[in-house]
PDB file of C-alpha atoms in Angstrom:
ATOM      1  CA  GLY A  28       8.764  17.473 -35.359  1.00 70.00           C
ATOM      2  CA  ALA A  29       9.150  17.616 -31.134  1.00 83.00           C
ATOM      3  CA  VAL A  30      12.760  18.173 -30.847  1.00 90.00           C
ATOM      4  CA  VAL A  31      13.799  19.160 -26.954  1.00 94.00           C
ATOM      5  CA  SER A  32      17.342  20.427 -27.030  1.00 96.00           C
ATOM      6  CA  GLN A  33      19.216  20.772 -23.740  1.00 97.00           C
ATOM      7  CA  HIS A  34      22.438  22.367 -23.242  1.00 97.00           C
ATOM      8  CA  PRO A  35      25.503  21.407 -22.021  1.00 97.00           C
ATOM      9  CA  SER A  36      25.595  18.138 -22.734  1.00 96.00           C
ATOM     10  CA  TRP A  37      27.765  17.434 -20.313  1.00 96.00           C
ATOM     11  CA  VAL A  38      29.125  19.687 -16.889  1.00 97.00           C
ATOM     12  CA  ILE A  39      32.118  18.847 -14.627  1.00 97.00           C
ATOM     13  CA  CYS A  40      32.059  21.286 -11.542  1.00 95.00           C
ATOM     14  CA  LYS A  41      33.478  21.634  -8.294  1.00 96.00           C
ATOM     15  CA  SER A  42      31.829  21.318  -4.937  1.00 97.00           C
ATOM     16  CA  GLY A  43      30.026  23.705  -4.102  1.00 96.00           C
ATOM     17  CA  THR A  44      29.656  25.779  -7.231  1.00 96.00           C
ATOM     18  CA  SER A  45      26.800  26.477  -9.563  1.00 97.00           C
ATOM     19  CA  VAL A  46      25.197  24.348 -12.551  1.00 97.00           C
ATOM     20  CA  LYS A  47      23.212  25.926 -14.944  1.00 97.00           C
ATOM     21  CA  ILE A  48      21.197  23.447 -17.194  1.00 97.00           C
ATOM     22  CA  GLU A  49      19.000  24.231 -19.953  1.00 97.00           C
ATOM     23  CA  CYS A  50      16.186  22.873 -21.766  1.00 96.00           C
ATOM     24  CA  ARG A  51      14.450  23.990 -25.429  1.00 95.00           C
ATOM     25  CA  SER A  52      12.128  23.359 -27.794  1.00 92.00           C
ATOM     26  CA  LEU A  53      12.762  23.625 -30.457  1.00 92.00           C
ATOM     27  CA  ASP A  54       9.801  23.242 -33.184  1.00 87.00           C
ATOM     28  CA  PHE A  55       6.579  23.848 -30.740  1.00 85.00           C
ATOM     29  CA  GLN A  56       5.685  25.533 -27.740  1.00 86.00           C
ATOM     30  CA  ALA A  57       5.165  23.875 -24.222  1.00 85.00           C
ATOM     31  CA  THR A  58       3.389  25.398 -21.162  1.00 80.00           C
ATOM     32  CA  THR A  59       4.738  22.500 -19.142  1.00 88.00           C
ATOM     33  CA  MET A  60       8.522  21.234 -18.921  1.00 92.00           C
ATOM     34  CA  PHE A  61       9.250  18.335 -16.818  1.00 94.00           C
ATOM     35  CA  TRP A  62      13.182  18.016 -15.298  1.00 96.00           C
ATOM     36  CA  TYR A  63      13.863  14.636 -14.266  1.00 97.00           C
ATOM     37  CA  ARG A  64      17.008  12.663 -12.485  1.00 97.00           C
ATOM     38  CA  GLN A  65      18.414   9.436 -13.201  1.00 97.00           C
ATOM     39  CA  PHE A  66      21.414   7.456 -11.761  1.00 95.00           C
ATOM     40  CA  PRO A  67      23.286   4.831 -13.196  1.00 92.00           C
ATOM     41  CA  LYS A  68      21.241   1.752 -14.083  1.00 91.00           C
ATOM     42  CA  GLN A  69      17.953   3.348 -12.215  1.00 94.00           C
ATOM     43  CA  SER A  70      14.305   4.517 -13.598  1.00 96.00           C
ATOM     44  CA  LEU A  71      13.712   8.036 -14.275  1.00 95.00           C
ATOM     45  CA  MET A  72      12.426   9.758 -11.197  1.00 94.00           C
ATOM     46  CA  LEU A  73      10.206  13.263 -11.330  1.00 94.00           C
ATOM     47  CA  MET A  74      12.152  15.976  -9.829  1.00 96.00           C
ATOM     48  CA  ALA A  75       9.369  18.731 -11.005  1.00 94.00           C
ATOM     49  CA  THR A  76       7.139  20.397 -13.240  1.00 91.00           C
ATOM     50  CA  SER A  77       7.408  23.474 -14.296  1.00 89.00           C
ATOM     51  CA  ASN A  78       4.466  25.560 -15.733  1.00 85.00           C
ATOM     52  CA  GLU A  79       5.702  28.690 -17.978  1.00 81.00           C
ATOM     53  CA  GLY A  80       5.041  32.320 -16.254  1.00 80.00           C
ATOM     54  CA  SER A  81       4.598  30.028 -12.802  1.00 83.00           C
ATOM     55  CA  LYS A  82       6.463  28.475 -10.066  1.00 86.00           C
ATOM     56  CA  ALA A  83       7.696  25.112 -10.627  1.00 91.00           C
ATOM     57  CA  THR A  84       5.616  22.084  -8.416  1.00 92.00           C
ATOM     58  CA  TYR A  85       8.418  19.260  -7.276  1.00 95.00           C
ATOM     59  CA  GLU A  86       8.084  15.989  -5.932  1.00 93.00           C
ATOM     60  CA  GLN A  87       8.376  15.305  -2.487  1.00 93.00           C
ATOM     61  CA  GLY A  88      11.640  14.756  -1.310  1.00 93.00           C
ATOM     62  CA  VAL A  89      13.370  17.212  -3.871  1.00 95.00           C
ATOM     63  CA  GLU A  90      14.779  20.899  -2.325  1.00 94.00           C
ATOM     64  CA  LYS A  91      13.414  23.322  -4.177  1.00 92.00           C
ATOM     65  CA  ASP A  92      16.236  26.015  -2.348  1.00 94.00           C
ATOM     66  CA  LYS A  93      18.534  23.483  -3.870  1.00 96.00           C
ATOM     67  CA  PHE A  94      17.364  22.945  -7.599  1.00 96.00           C
ATOM     68  CA  LEU A  95      16.290  25.939  -8.980  1.00 95.00           C
ATOM     69  CA  ILE A  96      13.703  26.452 -11.855  1.00 94.00           C
ATOM     70  CA  ASN A  97      12.555  28.709 -14.232  1.00 90.00           C
ATOM     71  CA  HIS A  98      10.443  28.941 -17.263  1.00 88.00           C
ATOM     72  CA  ALA A  99      10.046  31.911 -18.446  1.00 81.00           C
ATOM     73  CA  SER A 100       9.228  31.433 -22.178  1.00 88.00           C
ATOM     74  CA  LEU A 101       6.953  28.830 -23.958  1.00 87.00           C
ATOM     75  CA  THR A 102      10.396  27.244 -25.544  1.00 91.00           C
ATOM     76  CA  LEU A 103      12.875  27.869 -22.511  1.00 93.00           C
ATOM     77  CA  SER A 104      13.049  25.984 -19.042  1.00 94.00           C
ATOM     78  CA  THR A 105      16.340  26.313 -16.702  1.00 95.00           C
ATOM     79  CA  LEU A 106      17.362  24.080 -13.922  1.00 97.00           C
ATOM     80  CA  THR A 107      20.049  25.241 -12.260  1.00 97.00           C
ATOM     81  CA  VAL A 108      21.474  23.304  -9.333  1.00 97.00           C
ATOM     82  CA  THR A 109      22.926  25.721  -6.384  1.00 96.00           C
ATOM     83  CA  SER A 110      25.973  24.205  -4.044  1.00 96.00           C
ATOM     84  CA  ALA A 111      26.561  21.322  -6.147  1.00 96.00           C
ATOM     85  CA  HIS A 112      28.195  18.404  -3.849  1.00 96.00           C
ATOM     86  CA  PRO A 113      28.985  14.645  -5.150  1.00 96.00           C
ATOM     87  CA  GLU A 114      25.285  13.320  -4.384  1.00 95.00           C
ATOM     88  CA  ASP A 115      24.083  15.576  -7.376  1.00 96.00           C
ATOM     89  CA  SER A 116      26.194  13.933  -9.715  1.00 97.00           C
ATOM     90  CA  SER A 117      23.719  12.414 -11.812  1.00 96.00           C
ATOM     91  CA  PHE A 118      21.772  12.456 -15.258  1.00 97.00           C
ATOM     92  CA  TYR A 119      19.021  15.319 -15.674  1.00 98.00           C
ATOM     93  CA  ILE A 120      16.449  15.131 -18.393  1.00 97.00           C
ATOM     94  CA  CYS A 121      14.182  17.631 -19.587  1.00 96.00           C
ATOM     95  CA  SER A 122      10.992  16.973 -21.339  1.00 94.00           C
ATOM     96  CA  ALA A 123       8.290  18.908 -22.425  1.00 91.00           C
ATOM     97  CA  SER A 124       4.517  18.166 -23.099  1.00 84.00           C
ATOM     98  CA  VAL A 125       2.926  19.404 -27.057  1.00 71.00           C
ATOM     99  CA  THR A 126      -0.046  21.940 -25.977  1.00 57.00           C
ATOM    100  CA  SER A 127      -2.078  21.711 -29.304  1.00 54.00           C
ATOM    101  CA  GLY A 128      -1.514  19.764 -32.587  1.00 51.00           C
ATOM    102  CA  ARG A 129       0.365  16.633 -31.689  1.00 50.00           C
ATOM    103  CA  ALA A 130      -1.413  14.159 -29.386  1.00 49.00           C
ATOM    104  CA  PRO A 131      -2.304  16.034 -26.829  1.00 54.00           C
ATOM    105  CA  LYS A 132       0.321  14.770 -23.183  1.00 66.00           C
ATOM    106  CA  THR A 133       2.753  13.605 -25.147  1.00 76.00           C
ATOM    107  CA  GLN A 134       5.866  14.081 -23.515  1.00 84.00           C
ATOM    108  CA  TYR A 135       8.824  14.772 -26.008  1.00 89.00           C
ATOM    109  CA  PHE A 136      12.660  14.231 -24.455  1.00 93.00           C
ATOM    110  CA  GLY A 137      15.174  15.564 -24.419  1.00 95.00           C
ATOM    111  CA  PRO A 138      19.181  14.006 -25.002  1.00 96.00           C
ATOM    112  CA  GLY A 139      20.094  15.324 -21.317  1.00 97.00           C
ATOM    113  CA  THR A 140      23.098  16.535 -19.253  1.00 97.00           C
ATOM    114  CA  ARG A 141      25.875  14.365 -17.607  1.00 97.00           C
ATOM    115  CA  LEU A 142      26.613  16.348 -14.141  1.00 97.00           C
ATOM    116  CA  LEU A 143      29.751  15.009 -12.323  1.00 97.00           C
ATOM    117  CA  VAL A 144      30.993  17.069  -8.800  1.00 97.00           C
ATOM    118  CA  LEU A 145      33.978  16.816  -7.745  1.00 96.00           C
TER     119      LEU A 145
ATOM    120  CA  GLY B   1       0.387   6.986  -5.380  1.00 85.00           C
ATOM    121  CA  ILE B   2       0.471   4.735  -9.027  1.00 90.00           C
ATOM    122  CA  GLN B   3       2.691   1.552  -9.561  1.00 94.00           C
ATOM    123  CA  VAL B   4       4.680   0.269 -12.695  1.00 97.00           C
ATOM    124  CA  GLU B   5       6.238  -2.870 -13.322  1.00 98.00           C
ATOM    125  CA  GLN B   6       7.488  -3.665 -16.096  1.00 98.00           C
ATOM    126  CA  SER B   7       8.732  -7.193 -17.092  1.00 98.00           C
ATOM    127  CA  PRO B   8      11.679  -9.051 -17.592  1.00 98.00           C
ATOM    128  CA  PRO B   9      14.134  -6.547 -16.041  1.00 97.00           C
ATOM    129  CA  ASP B  10      17.058  -8.511 -18.585  1.00 97.00           C
ATOM    130  CA  LEU B  11      16.414 -10.131 -22.102  1.00 97.00           C
ATOM    131  CA  ILE B  12      19.336 -11.245 -24.146  1.00 97.00           C
ATOM    132  CA  LEU B  13      18.233 -12.120 -27.484  1.00 96.00           C
ATOM    133  CA  GLN B  14      19.871 -13.513 -30.817  1.00 97.00           C
ATOM    134  CA  GLU B  15      19.963 -11.055 -33.798  1.00 97.00           C
ATOM    135  CA  GLY B  16      16.737 -12.261 -35.370  1.00 97.00           C
ATOM    136  CA  ALA B  17      14.591 -13.083 -32.487  1.00 97.00           C
ATOM    137  CA  ASN B  18      11.207 -11.779 -31.093  1.00 97.00           C
ATOM    138  CA  SER B  19      10.108 -10.836 -27.969  1.00 97.00           C
ATOM    139  CA  THR B  20       7.442  -9.199 -26.163  1.00 98.00           C
ATOM    140  CA  LEU B  21       7.771  -6.640 -23.063  1.00 98.00           C
ATOM    141  CA  ARG B  22       5.462  -6.561 -20.731  1.00 98.00           C
ATOM    142  CA  CYS B  23       3.790  -3.013 -18.207  1.00 98.00           C
ATOM    143  CA  ASN B  24       1.624  -3.629 -15.460  1.00 98.00           C
ATOM    144  CA  PHE B  25       0.219  -0.609 -13.687  1.00 97.00           C
ATOM    145  CA  SER B  26      -1.738  -0.473 -10.477  1.00 95.00           C
ATOM    146  CA  ASP B  27      -4.509   2.263 -11.828  1.00 92.00           C
ATOM    147  CA  SER B  28      -6.591   3.940 -14.444  1.00 89.00           C
ATOM    148  CA  VAL B  29      -4.356   5.917 -16.928  1.00 89.00           C
ATOM    149  CA  ASN B  30      -5.278   8.147 -19.517  1.00 85.00           C
ATOM    150  CA  ASN B  31      -1.518   8.153 -20.977  1.00 88.00           C
ATOM    151  CA  LEU B  32       0.797   5.457 -21.778  1.00 93.00           C
ATOM    152  CA  GLN B  33       3.688   5.721 -23.612  1.00 93.00           C
ATOM    153  CA  TRP B  34       6.530   3.237 -24.188  1.00 97.00           C
ATOM    154  CA  PHE B  35      10.512   4.709 -24.362  1.00 96.00           C
ATOM    155  CA  HIS B  36      13.828   3.212 -25.591  1.00 97.00           C
ATOM    156  CA  GLN B  37      16.581   4.310 -24.327  1.00 96.00           C
ATOM    157  CA  ASN B  38      18.991   4.394 -26.382  1.00 92.00           C
ATOM    158  CA  PRO B  39      23.092   3.748 -25.204  1.00 89.00           C
ATOM    159  CA  TRP B  40      23.764   7.340 -24.929  1.00 90.00           C
ATOM    160  CA  GLY B  41      20.885   8.185 -22.759  1.00 93.00           C
ATOM    161  CA  GLN B  42      18.224   9.719 -25.358  1.00 93.00           C
ATOM    162  CA  LEU B  43      15.107   8.886 -24.606  1.00 94.00           C
ATOM    163  CA  ILE B  44      13.359   8.526 -28.145  1.00 92.00           C
ATOM    164  CA  ASN B  45       9.064   8.042 -27.843  1.00 91.00           C
ATOM    165  CA  LEU B  46       7.931   4.374 -29.577  1.00 95.00           C
ATOM    166  CA  PHE B  47       4.191   5.219 -28.717  1.00 94.00           C
ATOM    167  CA  TYR B  48       1.928   6.560 -27.326  1.00 91.00           C
ATOM    168  CA  ILE B  49      -0.953   4.047 -26.616  1.00 94.00           C
ATOM    169  CA  PRO B  50      -3.533   4.477 -23.820  1.00 91.00           C
ATOM    170  CA  SER B  51      -5.175   2.020 -25.526  1.00 94.00           C
ATOM    171  CA  GLY B  52      -5.438  -0.124 -28.173  1.00 96.00           C
ATOM    172  CA  THR B  53      -2.768  -1.538 -30.756  1.00 97.00           C
ATOM    173  CA  LYS B  54      -0.583   0.374 -32.899  1.00 97.00           C
ATOM    174  CA  GLN B  55       2.715  -0.941 -35.407  1.00 97.00           C
ATOM    175  CA  ASN B  56       5.891   1.283 -36.257  1.00 96.00           C
ATOM    176  CA  GLY B  57       7.226  -0.896 -38.302  1.00 97.00           C
ATOM    177  CA  ARG B  58       9.210  -4.388 -36.493  1.00 97.00           C
ATOM    178  CA  LEU B  59       7.893  -2.684 -33.162  1.00 98.00           C
ATOM    179  CA  SER B  60       3.840  -2.882 -32.213  1.00 98.00           C
ATOM    180  CA  ALA B  61       2.513  -2.012 -29.077  1.00 98.00           C
ATOM    181  CA  THR B  62      -1.137  -3.118 -27.380  1.00 98.00           C
ATOM    182  CA  THR B  63      -2.458  -1.654 -24.155  1.00 97.00           C
ATOM    183  CA  VAL B  64      -5.367  -3.380 -22.390  1.00 97.00           C
ATOM    184  CA  ALA B  65      -6.619  -0.205 -20.106  1.00 94.00           C
ATOM    185  CA  THR B  66      -9.212  -2.411 -18.393  1.00 94.00           C
ATOM    186  CA  GLU B  67      -6.864  -4.973 -17.610  1.00 96.00           C
ATOM    187  CA  ARG B  68      -3.819  -2.594 -16.982  1.00 97.00           C
ATOM    188  CA  TYR B  69      -1.126  -3.511 -18.662  1.00 98.00           C
ATOM    189  CA  SER B  70       0.641  -2.825 -22.404  1.00 98.00           C
ATOM    190  CA  LEU B  71       3.188  -5.511 -24.229  1.00 98.00           C
ATOM    191  CA  LEU B  72       5.686  -4.185 -26.414  1.00 98.00           C
ATOM    192  CA  TYR B  73       6.577  -6.581 -29.151  1.00 98.00           C
ATOM    193  CA  ILE B  74       9.953  -6.573 -30.980  1.00 97.00           C
ATOM    194  CA  SER B  75      10.317  -8.475 -34.408  1.00 97.00           C
ATOM    195  CA  SER B  76      13.129  -9.669 -35.825  1.00 97.00           C
ATOM    196  CA  SER B  77      15.419  -7.816 -33.582  1.00 97.00           C
ATOM    197  CA  GLN B  78      18.704  -6.221 -35.076  1.00 97.00           C
ATOM    198  CA  THR B  79      21.384  -4.588 -32.107  1.00 96.00           C
ATOM    199  CA  THR B  80      20.649  -1.522 -32.398  1.00 95.00           C
ATOM    200  CA  ASP B  81      17.489  -2.536 -30.399  1.00 96.00           C
ATOM    201  CA  SER B  82      19.972  -2.963 -27.683  1.00 96.00           C
ATOM    202  CA  GLY B  83      19.109  -0.334 -24.765  1.00 96.00           C
ATOM    203  CA  VAL B  84      16.547   0.216 -21.864  1.00 98.00           C
ATOM    204  CA  TYR B  85      12.511  -0.191 -23.015  1.00 98.00           C
ATOM    205  CA  PHE B  86      10.596   2.149 -20.609  1.00 98.00           C
ATOM    206  CA  CYS B  87       6.480   2.337 -20.247  1.00 97.00           C
ATOM    207  CA  ALA B  88       5.303   5.263 -18.515  1.00 95.00           C
ATOM    208  CA  VAL B  89       2.000   6.085 -18.064  1.00 93.00           C
ATOM    209  CA  ASN B  90       0.282   9.158 -15.914  1.00 87.00           C
ATOM    210  CA  LYS B  91      -3.460   9.621 -14.352  1.00 80.00           C
ATOM    211  CA  ALA B  92      -6.126  10.841 -15.269  1.00 61.00           C
ATOM    212  CA  ALA B  93      -6.478  14.240 -14.547  1.00 58.00           C
ATOM    213  CA  GLY B  94      -2.791  14.752 -14.610  1.00 57.00           C
ATOM    214  CA  ASN B  95      -0.207  14.836 -16.876  1.00 75.00           C
ATOM    215  CA  LYS B  96       2.754  13.607 -14.691  1.00 84.00           C
ATOM    216  CA  LEU B  97       4.686  10.557 -15.739  1.00 90.00           C
ATOM    217  CA  THR B  98       5.461   7.649 -13.614  1.00 93.00           C
ATOM    218  CA  PHE B  99       8.186   5.431 -15.085  1.00 96.00           C
ATOM    219  CA  GLY B 100       8.406   1.654 -14.269  1.00 97.00           C
ATOM    220  CA  GLY B 101      11.414   0.491 -13.637  1.00 97.00           C
ATOM    221  CA  GLY B 102      12.587  -0.535 -17.832  1.00 98.00           C
ATOM    222  CA  THR B 103      13.867  -3.730 -19.027  1.00 98.00           C
ATOM    223  CA  ARG B 104      17.044  -4.057 -20.440  1.00 97.00           C
ATOM    224  CA  VAL B 105      17.561  -5.137 -24.088  1.00 97.00           C
ATOM    225  CA  LEU B 106      20.936  -6.596 -25.340  1.00 96.00           C
ATOM    226  CA  VAL B 107      20.777  -7.840 -28.887  1.00 97.00           C
ATOM    227  CA  LYS B 108      23.900  -9.880 -29.277  1.00 97.00           C
ATOM    228  CA  PRO B 109      24.771 -10.332 -32.986  1.00 95.00           C
TER     229      PRO B 109
END
């Protein structure tokens, strides 16, 4: 139980294009989803908190116009990297927070999306 | 914000050995989780342990909230235990996780 999926698992794109990453909670409802970025051999850094039906809350230093987040339902959040540049190449990971039933505030993580911008 | 420090940063073990990983945090927390990130990047929940002791197979964890640290014990390590172990915490009234720097574990056959 508590499975989170991400799509795509990896993507290669040209500089200047936009890339959309989907995060789905498969067997539970999540009012809150989180987006993280991880550079090689580093820890996870929180980018933004996404609440269903409201605007995302971005961490300091994260450009909200560049990383567009939409959380339209209790099982789906999307992250769009707009006008991607090589420095946006990274491993993007989402997580979902269980709202009821299981241990509250436990976050379950998706498998991640590797983005390479050429 | 809250600081989370993990030690050691790197650990090389011979298969069958036991080890202890430590996580120190700078403020009171209402959630602490341990994760294992496998070589493909997937984070696997190991423990939700804001306080007390839990065991799951060869792994166990103890959090002493009043002293602001948590320990993860790996017993009889196997090569499949290789990867990076992260602890992450969130403060009271918040749900954002702050991750430590991780401990990179390599178990040699």
